[in-house]
XYZ file of C-alpha atoms in Angstrom:
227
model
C 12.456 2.749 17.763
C 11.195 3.436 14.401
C 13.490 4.031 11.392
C 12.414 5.714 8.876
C 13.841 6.764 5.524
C 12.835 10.589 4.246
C 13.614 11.032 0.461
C 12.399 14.462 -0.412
C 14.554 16.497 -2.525
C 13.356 20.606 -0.978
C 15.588 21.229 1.671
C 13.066 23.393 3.704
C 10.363 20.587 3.902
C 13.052 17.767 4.324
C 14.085 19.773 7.316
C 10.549 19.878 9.154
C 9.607 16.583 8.273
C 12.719 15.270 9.843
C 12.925 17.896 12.868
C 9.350 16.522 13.849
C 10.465 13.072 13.422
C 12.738 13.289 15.214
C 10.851 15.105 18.032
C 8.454 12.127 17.769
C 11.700 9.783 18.854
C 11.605 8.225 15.079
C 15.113 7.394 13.652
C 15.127 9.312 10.155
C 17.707 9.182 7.958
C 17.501 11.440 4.450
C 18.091 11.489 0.683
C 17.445 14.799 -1.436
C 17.696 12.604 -4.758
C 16.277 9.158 -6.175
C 19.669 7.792 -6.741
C 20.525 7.873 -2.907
C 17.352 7.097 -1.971
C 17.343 3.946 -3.621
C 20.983 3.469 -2.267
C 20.095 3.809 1.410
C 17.045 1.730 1.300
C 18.563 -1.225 -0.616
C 21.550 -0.899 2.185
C 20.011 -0.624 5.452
C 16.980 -1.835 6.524
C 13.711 0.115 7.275
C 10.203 0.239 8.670
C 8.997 3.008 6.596
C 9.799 4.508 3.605
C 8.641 8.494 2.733
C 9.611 10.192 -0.050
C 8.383 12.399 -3.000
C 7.166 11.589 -6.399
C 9.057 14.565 -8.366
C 12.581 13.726 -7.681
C 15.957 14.626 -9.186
C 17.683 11.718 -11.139
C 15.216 9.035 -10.467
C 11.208 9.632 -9.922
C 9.574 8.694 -6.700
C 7.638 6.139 -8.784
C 11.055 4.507 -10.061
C 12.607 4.707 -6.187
C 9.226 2.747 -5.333
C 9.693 0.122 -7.836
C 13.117 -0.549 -6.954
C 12.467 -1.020 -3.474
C 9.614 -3.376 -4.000
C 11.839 -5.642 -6.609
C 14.013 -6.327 -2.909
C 12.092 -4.937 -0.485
C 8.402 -6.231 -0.294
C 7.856 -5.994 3.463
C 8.746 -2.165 3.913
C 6.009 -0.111 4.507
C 6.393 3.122 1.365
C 4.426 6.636 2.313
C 4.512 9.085 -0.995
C 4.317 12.474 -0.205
C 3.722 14.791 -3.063
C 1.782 18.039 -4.245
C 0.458 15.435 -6.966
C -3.377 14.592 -6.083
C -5.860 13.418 -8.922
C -7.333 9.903 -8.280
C -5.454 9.280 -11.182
C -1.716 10.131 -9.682
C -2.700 8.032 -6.356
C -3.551 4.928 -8.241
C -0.318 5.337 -10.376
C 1.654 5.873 -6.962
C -0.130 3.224 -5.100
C -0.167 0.997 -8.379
C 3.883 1.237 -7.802
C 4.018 -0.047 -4.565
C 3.345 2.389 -2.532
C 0.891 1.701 0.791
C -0.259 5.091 1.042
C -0.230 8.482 -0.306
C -0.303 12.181 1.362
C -1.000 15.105 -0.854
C 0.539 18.300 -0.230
C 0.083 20.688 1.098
C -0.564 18.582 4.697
C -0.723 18.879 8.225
C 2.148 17.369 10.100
C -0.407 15.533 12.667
C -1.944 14.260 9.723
C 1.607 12.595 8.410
C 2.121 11.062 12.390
C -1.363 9.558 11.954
C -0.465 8.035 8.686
C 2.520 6.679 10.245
C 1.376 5.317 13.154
C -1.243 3.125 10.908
C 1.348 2.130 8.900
C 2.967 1.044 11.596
C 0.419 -1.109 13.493
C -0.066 -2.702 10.134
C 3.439 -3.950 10.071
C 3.204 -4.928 13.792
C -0.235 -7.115 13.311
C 0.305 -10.693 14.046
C -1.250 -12.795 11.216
C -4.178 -14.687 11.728
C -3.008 -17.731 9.634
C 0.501 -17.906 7.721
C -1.214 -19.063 5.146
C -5.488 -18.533 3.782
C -7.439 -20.260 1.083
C -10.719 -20.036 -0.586
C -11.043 -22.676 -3.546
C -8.002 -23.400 -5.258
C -6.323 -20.066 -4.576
C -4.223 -19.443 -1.308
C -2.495 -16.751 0.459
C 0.668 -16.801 2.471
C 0.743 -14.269 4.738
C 4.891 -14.315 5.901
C 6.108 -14.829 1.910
C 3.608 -12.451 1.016
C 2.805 -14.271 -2.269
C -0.566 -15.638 -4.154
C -1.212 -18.841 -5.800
C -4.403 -20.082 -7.923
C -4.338 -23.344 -9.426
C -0.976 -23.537 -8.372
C 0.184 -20.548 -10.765
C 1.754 -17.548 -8.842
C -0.142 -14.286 -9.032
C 2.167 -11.250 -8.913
C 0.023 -8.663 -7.141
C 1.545 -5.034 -5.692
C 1.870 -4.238 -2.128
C -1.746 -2.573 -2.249
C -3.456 -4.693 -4.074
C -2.257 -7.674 -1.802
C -3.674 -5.931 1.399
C -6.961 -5.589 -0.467
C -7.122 -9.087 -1.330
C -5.829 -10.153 2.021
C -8.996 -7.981 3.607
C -11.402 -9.615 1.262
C -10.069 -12.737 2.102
C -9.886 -12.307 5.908
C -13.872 -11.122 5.042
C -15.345 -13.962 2.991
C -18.894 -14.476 2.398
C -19.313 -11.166 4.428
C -20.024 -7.945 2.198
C -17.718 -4.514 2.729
C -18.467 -1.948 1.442
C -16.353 0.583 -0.275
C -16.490 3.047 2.966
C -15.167 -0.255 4.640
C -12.241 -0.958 2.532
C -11.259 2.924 2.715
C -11.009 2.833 6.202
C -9.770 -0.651 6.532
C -7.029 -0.983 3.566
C -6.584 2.917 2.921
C -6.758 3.937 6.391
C -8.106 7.314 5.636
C -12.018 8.431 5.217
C -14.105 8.063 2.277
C -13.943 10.162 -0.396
C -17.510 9.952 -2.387
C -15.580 11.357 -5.302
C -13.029 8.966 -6.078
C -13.294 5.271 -8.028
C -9.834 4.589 -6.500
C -11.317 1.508 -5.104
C -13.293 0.124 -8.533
C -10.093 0.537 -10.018
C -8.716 -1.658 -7.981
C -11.148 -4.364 -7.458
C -10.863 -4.409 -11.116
C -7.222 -5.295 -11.153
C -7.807 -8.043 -8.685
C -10.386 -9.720 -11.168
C -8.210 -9.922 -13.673
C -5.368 -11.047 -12.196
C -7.581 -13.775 -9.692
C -10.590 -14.179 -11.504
C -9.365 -13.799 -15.502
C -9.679 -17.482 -17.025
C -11.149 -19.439 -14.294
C -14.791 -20.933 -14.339
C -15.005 -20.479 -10.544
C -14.921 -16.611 -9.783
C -14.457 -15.449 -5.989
C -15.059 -11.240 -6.451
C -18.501 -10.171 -6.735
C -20.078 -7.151 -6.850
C -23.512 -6.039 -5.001
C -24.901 -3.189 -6.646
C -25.444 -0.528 -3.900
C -23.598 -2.270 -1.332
C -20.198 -3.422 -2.012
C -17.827 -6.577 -2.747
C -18.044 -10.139 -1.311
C -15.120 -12.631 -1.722
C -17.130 -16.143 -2.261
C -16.395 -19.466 -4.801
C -19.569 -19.334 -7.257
C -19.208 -20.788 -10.212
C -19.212 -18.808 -13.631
């Protein structure tokens, strides 16, 4: 079974969420404030994480942090009525794996879940990928180049782990959506530049061999070429 953690701090939509959880045979256990949240989480141990940004005492954002300082393998869902491209990337960019705006649809929340969880059930390929000198270690869940750790956050290590598992084969940025997001493809958003950005300067930034590229019009290829 399933045990999930709800941190949302309005009673009324605490309530459903949990009531259909709980119809859905998922274990849920609740916090209506950051500071509990972070308590129960750090206590007990989890498969998924939900909770708001916009909470009393300590923001969603802050809760997400924490949990991802001892927690990296927990899978975090943010549910909030915040939705620019700019408030996902900041929730995402905290360590979040995904991110449901609200208002929602309750089947839509299950469906989020349920990817989350066959992501967390997927048996790895390989404990442990390389390209160049970089390499990738699936079970610790950390990044090397040159020997030097790269500290990269939960989403920007499943994008890099999909480019990886994709080298010298171009995906493009409907691919990655569907793949790494798990939802469909927004033509309005840059969510994904964004982040292929962060990845080059945290992979590529300072080494003569770079391994992102870009094809205009099509999408990104992970490859060694030198500079």
């Amino acid at each position: 079974m399933m045990k999930i953690l709800l941190i949302e701090d309005e009673p009324k939509v605490a309530s459903f969420i949990k009531k259909g959880l709980e119809e859905q045979a998922y274990e849920v256990d609740q916090a209506y404030d950051g500071t509990f949240g972070v308590k129960l989480a750090l206590q007990h141990e989890y498969d998924l994480v939900i909770l708001d940004i916009i909470l009393p005492n300590i923001s969603g954002l802050d809760v997400c942090r924490q949990i991802r300082k001892h927690n990296k393998s927990v899978s975090v869902l943010m549910l909030t009525a915040l939705g620019s491209t700019d408030d996902k990337i900041t929730g995402l960019d905290a360590g979040a794996d995904d991110y449901l705006t609200k208002p929602f649809e309750f089947k839509e929340l299950l469906a989020r879940i349920r990817a989350l969880s066959r992501r967390g059930s997927e048996a790895p390929v390989s404990e442990v990928l390389r390209i160049a000198d970089l390499e990738l270690d699936l079970t610790k869940k950390t990044v090397e180049r040159a020997g030097k750790p790269i500290n990269l956050t939960a989403r920007e290590f499943s994008l890099f782990y999909y480019l990886l598992r994709n080298r010298g084969r171009v995906v493009s940025r409907v691919d990655i959506t569907e793949q790494v997001w798990e939802t469909s493809f927004d033509t309005g958003s840059n969510v994904i530049d964004v982040y292929v950005n962060f990845l080059r300067k945290k992979i590529d930034k300072g080494h003569s061999i770079k391994l992102i590229h870009t094809l205009v019009g099509m999408g990104y290829v992970l490859k060694e070429q030198e500079d």
